[in-house]
Short mmCIF file of C-alpha atoms and ligand atoms in Angstrom, two decimals:
data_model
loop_
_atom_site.label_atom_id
_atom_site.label_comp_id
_atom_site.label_asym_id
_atom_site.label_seq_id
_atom_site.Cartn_x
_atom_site.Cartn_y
_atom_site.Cartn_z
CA UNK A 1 38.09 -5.05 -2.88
CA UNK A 2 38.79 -8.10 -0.18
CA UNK A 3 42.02 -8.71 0.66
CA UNK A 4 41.37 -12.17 1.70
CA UNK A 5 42.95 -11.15 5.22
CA UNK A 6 39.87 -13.06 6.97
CA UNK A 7 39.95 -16.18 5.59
CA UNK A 8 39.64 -18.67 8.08
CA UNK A 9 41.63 -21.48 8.06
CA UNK A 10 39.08 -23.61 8.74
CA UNK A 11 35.32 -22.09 8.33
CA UNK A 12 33.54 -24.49 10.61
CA UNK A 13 36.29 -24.50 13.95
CA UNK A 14 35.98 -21.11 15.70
CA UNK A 15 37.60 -21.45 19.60
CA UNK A 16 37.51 -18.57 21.59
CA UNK A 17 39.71 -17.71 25.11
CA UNK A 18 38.95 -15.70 26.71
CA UNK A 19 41.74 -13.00 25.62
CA UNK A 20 40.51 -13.46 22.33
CA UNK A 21 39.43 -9.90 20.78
CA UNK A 22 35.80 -9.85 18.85
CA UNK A 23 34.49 -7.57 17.25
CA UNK A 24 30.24 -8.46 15.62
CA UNK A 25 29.82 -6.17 13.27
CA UNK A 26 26.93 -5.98 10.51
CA UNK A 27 23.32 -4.69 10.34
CA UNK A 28 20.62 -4.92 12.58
CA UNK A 29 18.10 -6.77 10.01
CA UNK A 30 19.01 -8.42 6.63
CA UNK A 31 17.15 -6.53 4.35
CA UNK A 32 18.42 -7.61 0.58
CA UNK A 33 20.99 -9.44 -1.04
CA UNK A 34 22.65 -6.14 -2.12
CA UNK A 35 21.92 -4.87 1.22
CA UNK A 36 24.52 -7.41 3.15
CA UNK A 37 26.78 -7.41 0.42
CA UNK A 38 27.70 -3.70 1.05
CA UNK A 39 27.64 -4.46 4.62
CA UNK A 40 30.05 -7.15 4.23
CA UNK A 41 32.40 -4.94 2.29
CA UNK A 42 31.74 -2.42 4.71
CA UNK A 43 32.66 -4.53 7.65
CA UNK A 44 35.61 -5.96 6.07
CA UNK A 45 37.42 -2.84 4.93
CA UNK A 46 36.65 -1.27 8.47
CA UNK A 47 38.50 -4.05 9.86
CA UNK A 48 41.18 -4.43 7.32
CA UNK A 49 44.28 -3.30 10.05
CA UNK A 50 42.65 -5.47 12.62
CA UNK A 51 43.82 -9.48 12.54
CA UNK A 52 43.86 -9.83 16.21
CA UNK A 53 40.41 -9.54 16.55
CA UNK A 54 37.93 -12.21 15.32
CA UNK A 55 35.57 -10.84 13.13
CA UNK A 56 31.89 -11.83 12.62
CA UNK A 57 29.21 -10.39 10.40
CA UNK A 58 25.91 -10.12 11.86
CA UNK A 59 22.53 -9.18 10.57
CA UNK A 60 19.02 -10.38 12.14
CA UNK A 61 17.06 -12.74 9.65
CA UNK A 62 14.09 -12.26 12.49
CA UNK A 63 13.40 -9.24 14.15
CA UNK A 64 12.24 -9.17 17.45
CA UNK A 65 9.25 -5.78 17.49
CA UNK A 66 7.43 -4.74 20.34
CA UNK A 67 4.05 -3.54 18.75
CA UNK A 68 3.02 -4.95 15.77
CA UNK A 69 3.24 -3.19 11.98
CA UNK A 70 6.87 -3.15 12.00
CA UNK A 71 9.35 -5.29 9.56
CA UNK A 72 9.72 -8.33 11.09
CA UNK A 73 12.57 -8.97 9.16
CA UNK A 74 13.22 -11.33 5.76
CA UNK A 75 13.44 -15.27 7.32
CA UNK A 76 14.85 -17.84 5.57
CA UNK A 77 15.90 -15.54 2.67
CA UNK A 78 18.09 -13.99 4.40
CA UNK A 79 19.79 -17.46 5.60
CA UNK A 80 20.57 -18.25 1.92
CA UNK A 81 22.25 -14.33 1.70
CA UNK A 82 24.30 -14.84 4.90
CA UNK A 83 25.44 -18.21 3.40
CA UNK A 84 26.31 -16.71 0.55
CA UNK A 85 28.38 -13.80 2.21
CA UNK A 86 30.07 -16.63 4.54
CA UNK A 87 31.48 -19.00 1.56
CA UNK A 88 32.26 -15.91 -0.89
CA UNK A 89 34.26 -13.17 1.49
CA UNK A 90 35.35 -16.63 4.01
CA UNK A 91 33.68 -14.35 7.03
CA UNK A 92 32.03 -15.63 10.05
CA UNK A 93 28.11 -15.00 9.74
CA UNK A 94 25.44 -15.05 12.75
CA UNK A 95 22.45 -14.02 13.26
CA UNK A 96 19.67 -14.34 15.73
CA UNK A 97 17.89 -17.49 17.03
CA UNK A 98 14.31 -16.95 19.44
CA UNK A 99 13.09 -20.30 18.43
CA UNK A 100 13.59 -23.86 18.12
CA UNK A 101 12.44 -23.76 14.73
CA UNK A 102 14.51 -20.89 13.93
CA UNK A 103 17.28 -22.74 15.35
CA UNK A 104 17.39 -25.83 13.08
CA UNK A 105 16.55 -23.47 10.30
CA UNK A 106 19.76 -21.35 10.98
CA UNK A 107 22.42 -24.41 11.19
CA UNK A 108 21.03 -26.52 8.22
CA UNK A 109 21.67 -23.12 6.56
CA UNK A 110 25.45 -23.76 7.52
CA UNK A 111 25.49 -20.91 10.09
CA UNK A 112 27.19 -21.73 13.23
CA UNK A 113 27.69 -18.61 15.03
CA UNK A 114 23.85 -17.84 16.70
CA UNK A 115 23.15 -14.79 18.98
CA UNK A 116 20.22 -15.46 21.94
CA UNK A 117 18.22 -12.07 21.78
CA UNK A 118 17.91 -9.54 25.11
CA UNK A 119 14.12 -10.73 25.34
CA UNK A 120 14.62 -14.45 24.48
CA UNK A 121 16.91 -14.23 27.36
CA UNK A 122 14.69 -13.37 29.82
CA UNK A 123 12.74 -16.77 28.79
CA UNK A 124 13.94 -19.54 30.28
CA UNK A 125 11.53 -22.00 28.31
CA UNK A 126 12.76 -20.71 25.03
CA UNK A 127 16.51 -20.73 25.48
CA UNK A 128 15.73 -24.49 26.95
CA UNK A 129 14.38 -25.06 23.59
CA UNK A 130 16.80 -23.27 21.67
CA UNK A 131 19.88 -25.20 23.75
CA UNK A 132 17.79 -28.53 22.59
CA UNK A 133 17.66 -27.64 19.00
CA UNK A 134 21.81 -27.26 19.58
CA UNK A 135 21.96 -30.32 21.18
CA UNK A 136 20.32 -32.45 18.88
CA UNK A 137 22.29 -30.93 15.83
CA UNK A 138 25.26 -31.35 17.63
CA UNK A 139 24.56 -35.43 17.91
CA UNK A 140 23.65 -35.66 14.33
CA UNK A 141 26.63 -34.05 13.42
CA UNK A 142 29.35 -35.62 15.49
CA UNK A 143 30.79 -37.45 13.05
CA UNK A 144 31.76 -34.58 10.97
CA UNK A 145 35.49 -33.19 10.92
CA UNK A 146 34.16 -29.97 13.07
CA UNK A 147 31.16 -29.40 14.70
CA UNK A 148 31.84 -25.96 16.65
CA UNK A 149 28.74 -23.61 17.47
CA UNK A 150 29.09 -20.55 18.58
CA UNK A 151 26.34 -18.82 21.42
CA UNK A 152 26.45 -15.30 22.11
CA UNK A 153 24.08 -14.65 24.75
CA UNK A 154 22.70 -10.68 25.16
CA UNK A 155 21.92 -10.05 28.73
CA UNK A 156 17.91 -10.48 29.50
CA UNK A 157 16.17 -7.00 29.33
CA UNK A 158 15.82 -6.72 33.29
CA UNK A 159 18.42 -6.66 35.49
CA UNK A 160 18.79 -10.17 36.47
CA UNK A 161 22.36 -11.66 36.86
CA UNK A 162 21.21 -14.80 37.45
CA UNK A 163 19.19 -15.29 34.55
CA UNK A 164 21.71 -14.19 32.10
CA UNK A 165 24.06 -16.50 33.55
CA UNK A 166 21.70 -19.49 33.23
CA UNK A 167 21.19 -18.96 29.89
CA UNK A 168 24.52 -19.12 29.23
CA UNK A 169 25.33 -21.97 31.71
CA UNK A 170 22.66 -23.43 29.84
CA UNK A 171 24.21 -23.10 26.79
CA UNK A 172 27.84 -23.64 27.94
CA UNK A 173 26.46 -26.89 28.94
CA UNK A 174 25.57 -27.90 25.32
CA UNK A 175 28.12 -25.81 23.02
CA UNK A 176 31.41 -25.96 25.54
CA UNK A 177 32.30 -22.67 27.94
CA UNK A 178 34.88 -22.15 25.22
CA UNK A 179 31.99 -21.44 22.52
CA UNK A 180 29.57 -18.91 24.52
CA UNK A 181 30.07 -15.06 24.32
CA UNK A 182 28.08 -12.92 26.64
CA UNK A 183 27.02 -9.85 24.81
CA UNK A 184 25.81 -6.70 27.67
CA UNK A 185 23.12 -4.75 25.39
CA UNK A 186 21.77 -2.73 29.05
CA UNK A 187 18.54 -3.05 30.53
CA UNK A 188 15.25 -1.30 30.21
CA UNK A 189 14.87 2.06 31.64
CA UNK A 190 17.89 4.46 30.09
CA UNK A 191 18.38 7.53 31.36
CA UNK A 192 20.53 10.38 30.27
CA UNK A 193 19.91 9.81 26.81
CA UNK A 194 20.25 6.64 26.32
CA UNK A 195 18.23 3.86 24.78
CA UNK A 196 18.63 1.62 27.84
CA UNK A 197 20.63 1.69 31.20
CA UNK A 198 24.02 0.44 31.04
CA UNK A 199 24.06 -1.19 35.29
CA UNK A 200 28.20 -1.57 34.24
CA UNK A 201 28.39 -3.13 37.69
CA UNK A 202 25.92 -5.83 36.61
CA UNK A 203 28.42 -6.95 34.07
CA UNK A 204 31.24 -6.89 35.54
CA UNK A 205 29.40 -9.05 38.49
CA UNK A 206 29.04 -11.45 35.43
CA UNK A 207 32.66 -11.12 33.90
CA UNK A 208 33.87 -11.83 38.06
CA UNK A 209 31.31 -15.22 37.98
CA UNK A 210 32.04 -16.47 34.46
CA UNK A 211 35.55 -14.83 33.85
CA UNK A 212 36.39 -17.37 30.72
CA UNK A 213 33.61 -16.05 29.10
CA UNK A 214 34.37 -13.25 26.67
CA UNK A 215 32.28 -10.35 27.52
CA UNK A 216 31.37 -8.04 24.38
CA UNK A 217 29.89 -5.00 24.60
CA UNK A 218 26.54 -3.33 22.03
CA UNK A 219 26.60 0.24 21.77
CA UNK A 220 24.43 -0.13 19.55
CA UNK A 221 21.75 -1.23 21.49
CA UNK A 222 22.70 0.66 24.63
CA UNK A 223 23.11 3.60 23.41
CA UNK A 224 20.22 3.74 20.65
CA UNK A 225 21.53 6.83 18.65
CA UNK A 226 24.59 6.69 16.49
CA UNK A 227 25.98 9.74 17.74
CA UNK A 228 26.51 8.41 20.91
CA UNK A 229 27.58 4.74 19.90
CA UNK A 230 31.52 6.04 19.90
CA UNK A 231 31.07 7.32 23.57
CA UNK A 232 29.99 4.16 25.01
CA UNK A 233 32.10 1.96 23.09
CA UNK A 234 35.20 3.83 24.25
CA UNK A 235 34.34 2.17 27.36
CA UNK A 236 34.60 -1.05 26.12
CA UNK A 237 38.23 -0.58 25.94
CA UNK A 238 38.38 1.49 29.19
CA UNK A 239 36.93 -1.78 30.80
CA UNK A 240 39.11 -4.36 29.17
CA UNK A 241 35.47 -5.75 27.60
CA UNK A 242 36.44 -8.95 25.25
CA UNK A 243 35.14 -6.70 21.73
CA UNK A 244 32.24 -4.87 20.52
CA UNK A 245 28.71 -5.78 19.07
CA UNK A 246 28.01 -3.16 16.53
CA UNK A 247 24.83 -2.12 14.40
CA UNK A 248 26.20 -1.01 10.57
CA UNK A 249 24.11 0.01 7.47
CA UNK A 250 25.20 0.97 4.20
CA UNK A 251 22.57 3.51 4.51
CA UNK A 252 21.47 3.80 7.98
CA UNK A 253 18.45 6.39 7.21
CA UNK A 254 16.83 3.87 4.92
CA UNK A 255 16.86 0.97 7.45
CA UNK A 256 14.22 -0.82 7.93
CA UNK A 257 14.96 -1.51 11.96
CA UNK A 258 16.70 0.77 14.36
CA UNK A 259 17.59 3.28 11.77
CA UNK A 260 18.65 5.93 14.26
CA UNK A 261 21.43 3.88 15.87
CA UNK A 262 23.33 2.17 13.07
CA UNK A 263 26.79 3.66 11.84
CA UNK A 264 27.62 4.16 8.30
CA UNK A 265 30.26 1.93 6.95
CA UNK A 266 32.63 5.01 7.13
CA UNK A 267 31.24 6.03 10.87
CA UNK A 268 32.44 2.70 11.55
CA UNK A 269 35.99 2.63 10.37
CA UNK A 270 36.68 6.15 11.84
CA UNK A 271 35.39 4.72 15.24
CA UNK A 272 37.42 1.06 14.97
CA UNK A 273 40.66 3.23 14.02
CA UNK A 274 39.97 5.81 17.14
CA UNK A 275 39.31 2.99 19.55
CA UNK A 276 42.01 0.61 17.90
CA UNK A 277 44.51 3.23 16.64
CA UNK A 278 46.92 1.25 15.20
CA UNK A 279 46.94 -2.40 14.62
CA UNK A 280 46.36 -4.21 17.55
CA UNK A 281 47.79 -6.92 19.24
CA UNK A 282 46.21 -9.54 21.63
CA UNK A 283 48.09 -8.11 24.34
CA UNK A 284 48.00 -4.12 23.55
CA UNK A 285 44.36 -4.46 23.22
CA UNK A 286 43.88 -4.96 26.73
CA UNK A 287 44.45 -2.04 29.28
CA UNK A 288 46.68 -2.83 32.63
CA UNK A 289 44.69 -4.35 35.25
CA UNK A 290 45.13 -0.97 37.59
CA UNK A 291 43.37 1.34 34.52
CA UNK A 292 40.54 -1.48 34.52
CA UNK A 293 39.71 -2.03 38.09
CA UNK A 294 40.00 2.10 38.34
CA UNK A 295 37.66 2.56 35.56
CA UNK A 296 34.87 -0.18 36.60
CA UNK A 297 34.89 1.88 40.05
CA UNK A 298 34.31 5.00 37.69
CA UNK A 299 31.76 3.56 35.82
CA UNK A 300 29.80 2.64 38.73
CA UNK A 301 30.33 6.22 40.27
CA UNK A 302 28.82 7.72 36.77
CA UNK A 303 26.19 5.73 36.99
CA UNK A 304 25.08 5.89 40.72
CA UNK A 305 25.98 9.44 40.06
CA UNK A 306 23.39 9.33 37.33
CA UNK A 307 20.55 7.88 39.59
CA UNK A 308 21.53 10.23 41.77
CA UNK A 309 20.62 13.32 39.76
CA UNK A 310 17.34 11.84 38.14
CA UNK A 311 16.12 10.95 41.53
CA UNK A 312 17.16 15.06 42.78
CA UNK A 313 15.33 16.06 39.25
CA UNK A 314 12.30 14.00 40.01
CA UNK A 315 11.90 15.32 42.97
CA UNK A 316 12.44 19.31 42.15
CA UNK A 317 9.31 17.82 39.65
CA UNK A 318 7.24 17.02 42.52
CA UNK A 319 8.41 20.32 43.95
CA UNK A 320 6.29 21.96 41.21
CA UNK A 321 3.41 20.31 41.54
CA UNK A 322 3.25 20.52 45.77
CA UNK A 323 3.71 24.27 44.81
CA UNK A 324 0.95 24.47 42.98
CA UNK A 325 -1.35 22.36 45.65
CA UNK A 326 -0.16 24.23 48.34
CA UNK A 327 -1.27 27.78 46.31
CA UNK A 328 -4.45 26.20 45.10
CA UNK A 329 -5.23 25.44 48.79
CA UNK A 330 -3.67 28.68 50.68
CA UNK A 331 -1.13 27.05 52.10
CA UNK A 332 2.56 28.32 53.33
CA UNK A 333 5.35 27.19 51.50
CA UNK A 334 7.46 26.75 54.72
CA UNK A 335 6.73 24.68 57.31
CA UNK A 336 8.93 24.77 60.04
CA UNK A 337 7.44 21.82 62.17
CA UNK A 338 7.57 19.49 58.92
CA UNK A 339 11.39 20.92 58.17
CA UNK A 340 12.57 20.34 61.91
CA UNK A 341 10.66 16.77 61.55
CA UNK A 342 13.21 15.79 58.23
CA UNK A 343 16.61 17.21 59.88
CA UNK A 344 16.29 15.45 62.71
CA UNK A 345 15.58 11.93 60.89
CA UNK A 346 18.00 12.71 58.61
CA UNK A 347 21.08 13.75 61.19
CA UNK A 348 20.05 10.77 63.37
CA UNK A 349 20.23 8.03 60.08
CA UNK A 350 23.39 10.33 59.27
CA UNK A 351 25.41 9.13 62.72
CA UNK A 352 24.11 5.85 62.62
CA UNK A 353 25.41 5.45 59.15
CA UNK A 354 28.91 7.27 59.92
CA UNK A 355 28.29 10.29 57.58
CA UNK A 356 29.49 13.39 58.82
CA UNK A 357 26.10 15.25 59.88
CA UNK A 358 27.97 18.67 58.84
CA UNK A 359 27.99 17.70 55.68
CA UNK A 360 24.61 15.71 55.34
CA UNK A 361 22.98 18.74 56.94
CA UNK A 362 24.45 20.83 53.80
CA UNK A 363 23.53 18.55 50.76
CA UNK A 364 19.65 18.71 53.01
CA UNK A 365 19.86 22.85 52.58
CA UNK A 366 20.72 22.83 49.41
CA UNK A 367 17.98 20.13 47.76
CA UNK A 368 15.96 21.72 50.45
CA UNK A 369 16.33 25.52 49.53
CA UNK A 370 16.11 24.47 45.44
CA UNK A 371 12.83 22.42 46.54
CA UNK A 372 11.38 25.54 47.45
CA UNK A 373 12.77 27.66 44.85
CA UNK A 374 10.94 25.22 42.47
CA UNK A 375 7.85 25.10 44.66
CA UNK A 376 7.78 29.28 44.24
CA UNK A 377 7.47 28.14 40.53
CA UNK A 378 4.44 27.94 38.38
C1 LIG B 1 19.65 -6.94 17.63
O1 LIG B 1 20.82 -7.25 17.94
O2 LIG B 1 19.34 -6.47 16.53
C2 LIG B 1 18.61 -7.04 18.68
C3 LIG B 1 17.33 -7.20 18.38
O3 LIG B 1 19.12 -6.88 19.88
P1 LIG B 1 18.53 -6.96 21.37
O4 LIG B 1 18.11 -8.37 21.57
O5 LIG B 1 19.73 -6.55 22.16
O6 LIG B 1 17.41 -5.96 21.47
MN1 LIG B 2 18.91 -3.90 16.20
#
């Protein structure tokens, strides 16, 4: 049972620096009372060895779905539930605001830890709104002992820097720079297997422009498969990333939103001890600066890398299919004049750029000679 290690001394004051380690942990929708309950238990036995971190439980009350017919999560039933886990296990509870309403309904529930969702993000009208709703609470309430609210802000579903920084300027403006968390969930358009693309230089161009900011990291989200939510997280730590955002069911294959990438509570103990081995301090938690910067170059090499491939596989597809037009129409797979037309472009761009044409002219034969292996294909 709770050990009572996560009291907080005081429920309603939650400060973050920057160095401070975070780990959101918790389902992705709030499904029952029992439901959270286990999750709670879940969460707090999985982080039992781990008082340096702060710990919050999440769990959506309103789920964002792309097509309609899916559970759109319980409300403002599952405000009373997280209530009720915050005052009897003394955790820190948030959920998700995309609304002003939702907002107001969230802090008169007593929660003061809110997450801004990857596609509220993207709307600048909406977080306006949402940053209002703060606002005004935060008059209202001035006069109380503590008045801390929390923001963690997911990064908008495209790739735009700028916009995920407003929102959290935006925010930072209302709450205090100390009290926002960015949260990088990836962007639309995975590849390799994942649920979205990770664009690691994106935020670390974020972390360089807002470096007081704590900067979590969802493999939950990015990843979209359990399986594969211990890879990427490992590179949370690899990148000196402020914690983890992570999606937790008591029984993931009954969930009633993003079943396939939620651990169980045991998948996520095994993966907080392998990350975390032992207990962790402040400091030990945090990789040397050389292991960072030389990992955040690696990242960005897997993932150009990456790119790089797809684009070679896309174009071994269109290989294929110019096969098969040039057979339908009787004509030669080789043709010298159009061949002699791409080397030269390519050696002259090659010089111009500094590339040694030697080698250029090799990495051309090769995607050249598969290209017409493939175009030999049916
Ligand atoms: C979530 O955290 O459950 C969620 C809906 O996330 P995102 O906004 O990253 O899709
Ligand atoms: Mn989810």
């Amino acid at each position: 049972m709770y050990d009572g290690s996560f009291i907080l001394s005081d429920k309603k004051t939650f400060t973050i620096d920057s160095k401070q380690k975070i780990l959101v942990l918790g389902p992705c929708a709030a499904e029952s009372q029992q439901q959270l309950l286990e999750a709670a238990q879940g969460v707090i036995a999985a982080c039992k060895h781990l008082s340096a971190f702060r710990v919050i439980f999440r769990a959506g009350a309103w789920k964002p779905r792309t097509q309609p017919g899916f559970f759109e999560g319980m409300g403002e039933r599952a405000l009373g539930w997280l209530r009720q886990i915050q005052d009897d296990f003394g955790i820190e509870v948030a959920t998700e605001v995309a609304t002003e309403q939702q907002t107001r309904l969230a802090l008169s529930y007593g929660i003061r830890t809110l997450w801004i969702g990857a596609r509220t993000t993207t709307n600048p009208f909406l977080v306006r709104q949402i940053a209002d709703a703060c606002s005004e609470w935060l008059k209202q309430n001035s006069r109380a002992s503590s008045v801390n609210l929390t923001i963690m802000v997911k990064n908008p579903v495209s790739p735009d820097l700028m916009l995920w920084q407003g929102a959290l300027l935006r925010f930072a403006g209302i709450v205090g720079e100390e009290n926002v968390v960015a949260v990088h969930r990836g962007f639309t358009g995975g590849t390799s297997g994942l649920r979205n693309a990770p664009k690691w230089s994106l935020a670390l161009q974020l972390h360089h422009l807002m470096p007081h900011v704590p900067l979590l990291l969802d493999p939950s989200h990015l990843a979209g498969d359990a399986v594969l939510v211990p890879q990427v997280a490992k590179k949370a730590v690899e990148l000196a990333y402020n914690g983890l955002m992570i999606e937790m069911h008591p029984k993931p294959e009954q969930a009633l939103s993003d079943a396939a990438q939620q651990l169980t509570p045991r998948g996520l103990s095994d993966l907080l001890r392998d990350l975390y081995a032992t207990e962790v301090t402040s400091s030990q938690a945090t990789p040397s600066t050389a292991a960072t910067g030389l990992a955040a170059f690696r990242a960005q090499f897997d993932e150009l890398d990456d790119e790089l491939w797809q684009l070679i596989l896309r174009r071994m597809e269109l290989s294929v299919q110019i096969g098969n037009y040039k057979r339908q129409h009787h004509i030669p797979v080789l043709q010298s004049d159009r061949w002699q037309q791409l080397v030269h472009d390519r050696l002259v761009w090659a010089e111009k750029n500094n590339l040694s044409e030697e080698n250029v002219m090799r990495i051309l034969d090769a995607i050249h000679d598969e290209s017409r292996r493939q175009q030999g294909r049916d």
